[in-house]
Structure formats: structure tokens, C-alpha cells
């Protein structure tokens, strides 16, 4: 089935790689117009070329979303460019794993700002337009780490538990405006995410764990986003917890 998202406008944050990139392509393949935001301009340009071929009329937004103001700007620019925003996929995130006792708090602050505050800020910027049209869907990418708290992942878990809590509170604030909120909680996905872990031993440990299983692929999460946003508008998929078959916890 094609064109299930014809005339819909989406913004995907963190679209320069991994889950965000796959999601932008999946939405475009279904006919959506797609705005893409992240820091790496070259990677966004490569993706924009593919999106343009699919007819998605991409809007490329280079932004450091750790800043709340930037998170709000990308939403406002999307609305101004296309005249509306129907689907906001809050995907940009980092995963800095390290034990609490040794943690670099500056690094953790940046993670909290990006994974939580930025997601809150972009959501806030999207609400007025969605409310006025009584139409909109916000998809937040949390993690299994938003449901299971593992050692070495304390602050990452705090961000992802935070996203789960925020999403459910938000859903209950906006459901009467016909705005849907979905939160997706993937297990281990084969992306660049782990490459940015600054704590050597933690990076090695999580890579070793990933090597023991058949990981999810970014496209598997994109498929799930697509499933959520293509339901009839009386159906709200609230939460999806998905792991590799080989992942126990
Ligand atoms: P990637 O590292 O491939 O993607 C992360 C994306 O976030 C990139 O596009 C990156 O773009 C963007 N990003 C990072 N920092 C910033 C910033 N300061 N400003 C703007 N954009 C930023 O990893 P994934 O695709 O795996 O991660 C996507 C989401 O999925 C994250 O929220 C992650 O927590 C979540 N997730 C991932 C899992 C996994 O195992 N991979 C499991 C569960 C959840 P750029 O660097 O160009 O700015």
C-alpha cells in the first residue's frame, strides 16, 4: 500500500543517521512531506537527495537540538515552510553510558538536555498548530532503557524513563484535541549510537553485548513508527516495547 501519508507533513529530528534516517525514508515512501533536522549537514544533504527522489519535498534543518531554542526553531520553520506540521518524530538522542561514581556530569547534562528537554521543547512548539487543526501525532523515541534500569545506564535510563512519563502525561493533556501520542521503546538497534560513548569500558561492554545477538535494524523501528502514524485517527498506539528476539532484558 502506497501513499498512506499523502498530504501529511512530518518532521524527524536526528534524521542524519540510524532510526531517524530510516524513519524519514519510510514516511516519504508513503507520500509524506518530510523535514529533517540534525547537526551533520553533509549527511542531511545525502538523505535530502533520496527524499526528493521520493517526492517528499524535503526541508533540511541544521540544528544543535541540545538547545531548547533550536528545538523550537526547527518546528516553527517546518510549520512556516509547509503551512502545518502533522507528525513530529522526536528521535534525536545520545546514549552516554558510564557508572554514576565516575560519570562526567557535563556529558550527562548534554544528554539530559537533548534526550528530554529538547523533546519537550519541540513538542511544545508543535502543540498550538495541532490543537487549532484538531489533528496531529507526536511520536517519541524512548528505549527499553525507559522500562528497565540497568547498571552503567543510570542517566540514560533517567532520560528514557522521563520520555515515557512525559509522553503519557502529554497524551492525557491532548487526547481531547484529537492529538495522538505514541512512545516507542526499542532494544538494541544496529546504529551509530554506541560509537559516541566516551567511557571506554562501558562502550566495550555494550558492544560485546550487542555482538551476542541479532540486533534490530533501524528499518524495524521505522516500520513501527509507520504503523503508529497510519492507524485510523480514532486509534492511538500509546506505547510499543520491542526487543531483538535474542535480547532478554
Ligand atoms: P544514531 O547515533 O544513529 O542517531 C542519533 C541521531 O541524533 C543522529 O541523527 C544525530 O545527528 C542526532 N543528534 C545527536 N546529537 C544531536 C544534537 N545535539 N542535535 C541534533 N541532533 C543530534 O543513533 P540511533 O538512530 O540509534 O538513535 C536514535 C534514537 O533512538 C535515540 O533517541 C536513541 O536513544 C534511541 N534508541 C536507540 C537504540 C539503539 O540501540 N540504537 C535503542 C533504543 C532507543 P547529528 O550527530 O548529525 O547531530
Short mmCIF file of N, CA, C and O in Angstrom, two decimals, residues 137-186:
data_model
loop_
_atom_site.label_atom_id
_atom_site.label_comp_id
_atom_site.label_asym_id
_atom_site.label_seq_id
_atom_site.Cartn_x
_atom_site.Cartn_y
_atom_site.Cartn_z
N UNK A 137 0.12 14.12 15.43
CA UNK A 137 0.65 12.90 16.03
C UNK A 137 2.08 13.16 16.48
O UNK A 137 2.92 13.61 15.67
N UNK A 138 2.36 12.90 17.72
CA UNK A 138 3.72 13.06 18.25
C UNK A 138 4.24 11.67 18.60
O UNK A 138 3.60 10.93 19.36
N UNK A 139 5.38 11.32 18.00
CA UNK A 139 5.98 10.01 18.24
C UNK A 139 7.32 10.24 18.93
O UNK A 139 8.21 10.89 18.39
N UNK A 140 7.43 9.73 20.13
CA UNK A 140 8.66 9.90 20.90
C UNK A 140 9.45 8.61 20.95
O UNK A 140 8.89 7.55 21.25
N UNK A 141 10.74 8.70 20.67
CA UNK A 141 11.58 7.50 20.71
C UNK A 141 12.24 7.42 22.08
O UNK A 141 13.14 8.20 22.41
N UNK A 142 11.75 6.49 22.88
CA UNK A 142 12.37 6.19 24.17
C UNK A 142 13.28 4.98 23.96
O UNK A 142 14.02 4.93 22.97
N UNK A 143 13.20 3.99 24.82
CA UNK A 143 14.11 2.84 24.75
C UNK A 143 13.63 1.79 25.73
O UNK A 143 12.87 2.10 26.67
N UNK A 144 14.13 0.56 25.58
CA UNK A 144 13.96 -0.43 26.65
C UNK A 144 14.53 0.15 27.95
O UNK A 144 14.02 -0.11 29.04
N UNK A 145 15.54 1.01 27.80
CA UNK A 145 16.13 1.68 28.97
C UNK A 145 15.15 2.65 29.63
O UNK A 145 15.43 3.18 30.71
N UNK A 146 14.00 2.87 29.01
CA UNK A 146 12.93 3.64 29.64
C UNK A 146 11.97 2.75 30.40
O UNK A 146 10.99 3.22 30.98
N UNK A 147 12.24 1.43 30.37
CA UNK A 147 11.39 0.47 31.08
C UNK A 147 12.18 -0.42 32.03
O UNK A 147 11.65 -0.96 32.98
N UNK A 148 13.48 -0.61 31.73
CA UNK A 148 14.35 -1.47 32.53
C UNK A 148 15.60 -0.67 32.86
O UNK A 148 16.28 -0.18 31.97
N UNK A 149 15.90 -0.52 34.14
CA UNK A 149 17.07 0.28 34.53
C UNK A 149 18.26 -0.63 34.78
O UNK A 149 18.25 -1.44 35.72
N UNK A 150 19.26 -0.53 33.94
CA UNK A 150 20.46 -1.36 34.07
C UNK A 150 21.61 -0.56 34.65
O UNK A 150 21.69 0.66 34.46
N UNK A 151 22.54 -1.23 35.34
CA UNK A 151 23.74 -0.52 35.79
C UNK A 151 24.52 0.05 34.61
O UNK A 151 24.44 -0.48 33.51
N UNK A 152 25.26 1.12 34.85
CA UNK A 152 26.03 1.84 33.81
C UNK A 152 25.16 2.70 32.90
O UNK A 152 25.67 3.35 32.00
N UNK A 153 23.86 2.64 33.13
CA UNK A 153 22.96 3.38 32.25
C UNK A 153 22.05 4.30 33.06
O UNK A 153 20.96 4.65 32.61
N UNK A 154 22.51 4.75 34.22
CA UNK A 154 21.60 5.45 35.13
C UNK A 154 21.03 6.73 34.51
O UNK A 154 19.81 6.94 34.53
N UNK A 155 21.89 7.56 33.96
CA UNK A 155 21.38 8.83 33.43
C UNK A 155 20.64 8.60 32.11
O UNK A 155 19.65 9.29 31.83
N UNK A 156 21.12 7.66 31.31
CA UNK A 156 20.40 7.35 30.06
C UNK A 156 19.00 6.84 30.42
O UNK A 156 18.00 7.26 29.83
N UNK A 157 18.94 5.94 31.42
CA UNK A 157 17.63 5.44 31.86
C UNK A 157 16.77 6.60 32.39
O UNK A 157 15.57 6.65 32.12
N UNK A 158 17.39 7.53 33.11
CA UNK A 158 16.62 8.68 33.61
C UNK A 158 16.02 9.45 32.45
O UNK A 158 14.86 9.87 32.52
N UNK A 159 16.77 9.60 31.37
CA UNK A 159 16.21 10.34 30.23
C UNK A 159 15.08 9.55 29.58
O UNK A 159 14.05 10.11 29.21
N UNK A 160 15.28 8.25 29.42
CA UNK A 160 14.29 7.47 28.66
C UNK A 160 13.05 7.12 29.50
O UNK A 160 11.94 7.07 28.96
N UNK A 161 13.23 6.88 30.82
CA UNK A 161 12.05 6.80 31.70
C UNK A 161 11.31 8.15 31.64
O UNK A 161 10.08 8.20 31.66
N UNK A 162 12.08 9.23 31.60
CA UNK A 162 11.50 10.57 31.52
C UNK A 162 10.65 10.74 30.28
O UNK A 162 9.54 11.29 30.33
N UNK A 163 11.13 10.22 29.16
CA UNK A 163 10.37 10.33 27.90
C UNK A 163 9.07 9.53 27.99
O UNK A 163 8.02 9.98 27.52
N UNK A 164 9.12 8.37 28.64
CA UNK A 164 7.90 7.56 28.79
C UNK A 164 6.88 8.31 29.65
O UNK A 164 5.70 8.42 29.29
N UNK A 165 7.34 8.85 30.77
CA UNK A 165 6.43 9.58 31.66
C UNK A 165 5.86 10.82 31.00
O UNK A 165 4.66 11.10 31.08
N UNK A 166 6.74 11.56 30.33
CA UNK A 166 6.30 12.77 29.63
C UNK A 166 5.24 12.43 28.59
O UNK A 166 4.23 13.13 28.45
N UNK A 167 5.48 11.36 27.86
CA UNK A 167 4.57 11.00 26.75
C UNK A 167 3.17 10.67 27.27
O UNK A 167 2.17 11.07 26.66
N UNK A 168 3.11 9.94 28.37
CA UNK A 168 1.79 9.56 28.90
C UNK A 168 1.06 10.77 29.50
O UNK A 168 -0.15 10.95 29.29
N UNK A 169 1.80 11.63 30.20
CA UNK A 169 1.16 12.85 30.71
C UNK A 169 0.65 13.70 29.56
O UNK A 169 -0.48 14.22 29.59
N UNK A 170 1.49 13.83 28.54
CA UNK A 170 1.12 14.64 27.37
C UNK A 170 -0.14 14.06 26.70
O UNK A 170 -1.08 14.79 26.37
N UNK A 171 -0.14 12.75 26.52
CA UNK A 171 -1.30 12.11 25.86
C UNK A 171 -2.60 12.48 26.59
O UNK A 171 -3.61 12.82 25.96
N UNK A 172 -2.52 12.46 27.92
CA UNK A 172 -3.73 12.74 28.69
C UNK A 172 -4.12 14.22 28.66
O UNK A 172 -5.26 14.56 28.91
N UNK A 173 -3.16 15.08 28.33
CA UNK A 173 -3.48 16.51 28.18
C UNK A 173 -4.09 16.83 26.82
O UNK A 173 -4.82 17.79 26.68
N UNK A 174 -3.74 16.04 25.80
CA UNK A 174 -4.09 16.47 24.44
C UNK A 174 -5.06 15.53 23.70
O UNK A 174 -5.48 15.86 22.58
N UNK A 175 -5.44 14.39 24.32
CA UNK A 175 -6.26 13.45 23.55
C UNK A 175 -7.60 14.06 23.14
O UNK A 175 -8.13 13.76 22.07
N UNK A 176 -8.10 14.98 23.96
CA UNK A 176 -9.41 15.58 23.62
C UNK A 176 -9.30 16.53 22.43
O UNK A 176 -10.30 16.95 21.88
N UNK A 177 -8.08 16.90 22.08
CA UNK A 177 -7.86 17.75 20.89
C UNK A 177 -7.58 16.89 19.66
O UNK A 177 -7.11 17.41 18.64
N UNK A 178 -7.82 15.58 19.78
CA UNK A 178 -7.56 14.67 18.66
C UNK A 178 -6.07 14.62 18.28
O UNK A 178 -5.72 14.41 17.13
N UNK A 179 -5.22 14.83 19.27
CA UNK A 179 -3.78 14.71 19.05
C UNK A 179 -3.34 13.37 19.66
O UNK A 179 -3.67 13.07 20.81
N UNK A 180 -2.62 12.61 18.85
CA UNK A 180 -2.17 11.29 19.32
C UNK A 180 -0.70 11.36 19.79
O UNK A 180 0.09 12.10 19.23
N UNK A 181 -0.40 10.56 20.78
CA UNK A 181 0.97 10.48 21.29
C UNK A 181 1.35 9.01 21.37
O UNK A 181 0.63 8.21 21.97
N UNK A 182 2.48 8.68 20.75
CA UNK A 182 2.98 7.30 20.80
C UNK A 182 4.41 7.33 21.30
O UNK A 182 5.19 8.21 20.93
N UNK A 183 4.75 6.36 22.14
CA UNK A 183 6.14 6.25 22.58
C UNK A 183 6.65 4.86 22.21
O UNK A 183 5.95 3.86 22.40
N UNK A 184 7.84 4.84 21.63
CA UNK A 184 8.42 3.57 21.14
C UNK A 184 9.68 3.28 21.95
O UNK A 184 10.51 4.18 22.16
N UNK A 185 9.80 2.04 22.39
CA UNK A 185 10.88 1.65 23.30
C UNK A 185 11.66 0.50 22.70
O UNK A 185 11.42 -0.66 23.02
N UNK A 186 12.62 0.80 21.82
CA UNK A 186 13.37 -0.30 21.19
C UNK A 186 14.48 -0.83 22.10
O UNK A 186 15.04 -0.09 22.90
#
